[in-house]
Coordinates of C-alpha atoms in Angstrom, one line a residue:
K1 CA 87.0 -163.9 105.7
L2 CA 87.9 -166.5 103.1
V3 CA 91.7 -166.1 103.2
M4 CA 94.0 -164.4 105.6
R5 CA 97.7 -163.7 105.1
A6 CA 100.1 -162.2 107.7
G7 CA 97.1 -161.4 109.9
E8 CA 95.3 -159.4 107.3
T9 CA 92.1 -160.2 105.4
D10 CA 93.1 -161.1 101.9
K11 CA 89.8 -162.4 100.5
A12 CA 86.3 -161.9 101.9
V13 CA 82.7 -162.1 100.9
S14 CA 79.8 -160.4 102.7
F15 CA 76.8 -162.5 103.8
K16 CA 73.9 -162.3 106.2
D17 CA 73.0 -164.8 108.9
D18 CA 70.5 -164.1 111.6
A19 CA 72.2 -166.6 114.0
L20 CA 75.4 -164.7 113.7
F21 CA 73.7 -161.3 114.2
T22 CA 72.1 -162.7 117.4
L23 CA 75.5 -163.9 118.6
I24 CA 77.1 -160.6 117.9
K25 CA 74.4 -158.6 119.7
R26 CA 74.6 -160.9 122.7
F27 CA 78.4 -160.7 122.8
V28 CA 78.4 -156.9 122.6
N29 CA 75.7 -156.5 125.2
E30 CA 77.4 -158.9 127.7
T31 CA 80.9 -157.4 127.3
G32 CA 79.9 -153.8 127.1
Y33 CA 82.1 -153.0 124.1
R34 CA 81.5 -149.6 122.4
G35 CA 83.0 -148.1 119.4
Q36 CA 84.9 -149.7 116.6
I37 CA 85.8 -153.4 117.2
D38 CA 86.9 -156.2 114.9
I39 CA 85.4 -159.5 115.9
D40 CA 86.5 -162.8 114.3
F41 CA 84.3 -165.9 114.3
F42 CA 84.9 -169.3 112.8
E43 CA 81.9 -171.3 111.4
I44 CA 82.2 -175.1 111.8
D45 CA 79.3 -177.3 110.9
G46 CA 76.8 -174.5 111.2
N47 CA 78.1 -173.3 114.6
Y48 CA 80.0 -170.0 115.2
Y49 CA 83.0 -169.8 117.5
L50 CA 84.5 -166.6 118.7
S51 CA 88.2 -166.4 117.8
E52 CA 89.4 -162.9 118.8
V53 CA 88.3 -159.3 119.4
N54 CA 90.4 -156.3 118.4
P55 CA 89.4 -152.7 119.4
R56 CA 90.4 -151.3 116.1
F57 CA 89.6 -151.2 112.4
G58 CA 90.4 -154.6 111.0
G59 CA 92.0 -155.5 107.7
G60 CA 88.5 -156.1 106.2
Y61 CA 87.4 -152.5 106.8
P62 CA 87.6 -151.5 103.1
H63 CA 85.3 -154.4 102.4
A64 CA 82.8 -153.4 105.0
Y65 CA 82.8 -149.8 103.7
E66 CA 82.2 -150.9 100.2
C67 CA 79.3 -153.0 101.4
G68 CA 77.7 -149.9 102.9
C69 CA 79.0 -149.7 106.4
D70 CA 80.1 -146.1 106.8
H71 CA 81.8 -146.2 110.2
M72 CA 83.3 -142.8 109.8
T73 CA 79.9 -141.2 109.7
L74 CA 78.9 -143.2 112.8
I75 CA 81.9 -142.1 114.7
L76 CA 81.4 -138.4 113.7
N77 CA 77.8 -138.7 114.9
N78 CA 79.0 -139.8 118.3
L79 CA 81.6 -137.1 118.4
N80 CA 78.8 -134.6 117.7
G81 CA 76.6 -136.0 120.5
K82 CA 74.3 -137.9 118.2
K83 CA 73.3 -141.5 119.0
N84 CA 73.4 -144.0 116.1
A85 CA 70.4 -146.2 115.4
K86 CA 71.0 -149.9 115.7
N87 CA 71.4 -151.2 112.1
I88 CA 73.0 -154.6 112.3
G89 CA 72.7 -156.3 108.9
A90 CA 72.3 -153.0 107.0
Y91 CA 74.8 -153.8 104.3
D92 CA 75.0 -155.4 100.9
D93 CA 75.6 -159.2 100.8
G94 CA 77.3 -161.2 98.1
V95 CA 80.1 -158.6 97.7
Y96 CA 83.6 -160.0 97.3
M97 CA 86.9 -158.4 98.1
M98 CA 90.4 -159.5 97.1
K99 CA 93.6 -157.7 98.0
Y100 CA 96.7 -157.9 95.8
N101 CA 100.3 -157.1 96.6
E102 CA 102.7 -156.1 94.0
I103 CA 106.5 -156.0 94.1
M104 CA 108.7 -153.9 91.9
V105 CA 112.5 -154.1 91.8
Q106 CA 114.4 -151.5 89.9
R107 CA 118.1 -151.2 89.5
V108 CA 119.4 -147.7 89.0

């Protein structure tokens, strides 16, 4: 996330970092989370710090989907009794997302 507004991801860029992948794997294994979660980390001077975890689709989900993370297929697999292969890092990096809000006022 590059910019947040009102708790939503407003601008983001995808990137890959093995240290972050390792931290995420460790966190998920130690906490036992399963299914869709939104995890926020901050990077300060090359170190990652966990900020929050939300058991839901986050505001950056459209970005993840456009980078190649098809969570709906993964969920359908689980509902149909199929186990998903581990695929951390299986997405496109260098993809930017920006959200725009528009306001229209019309007097009738």
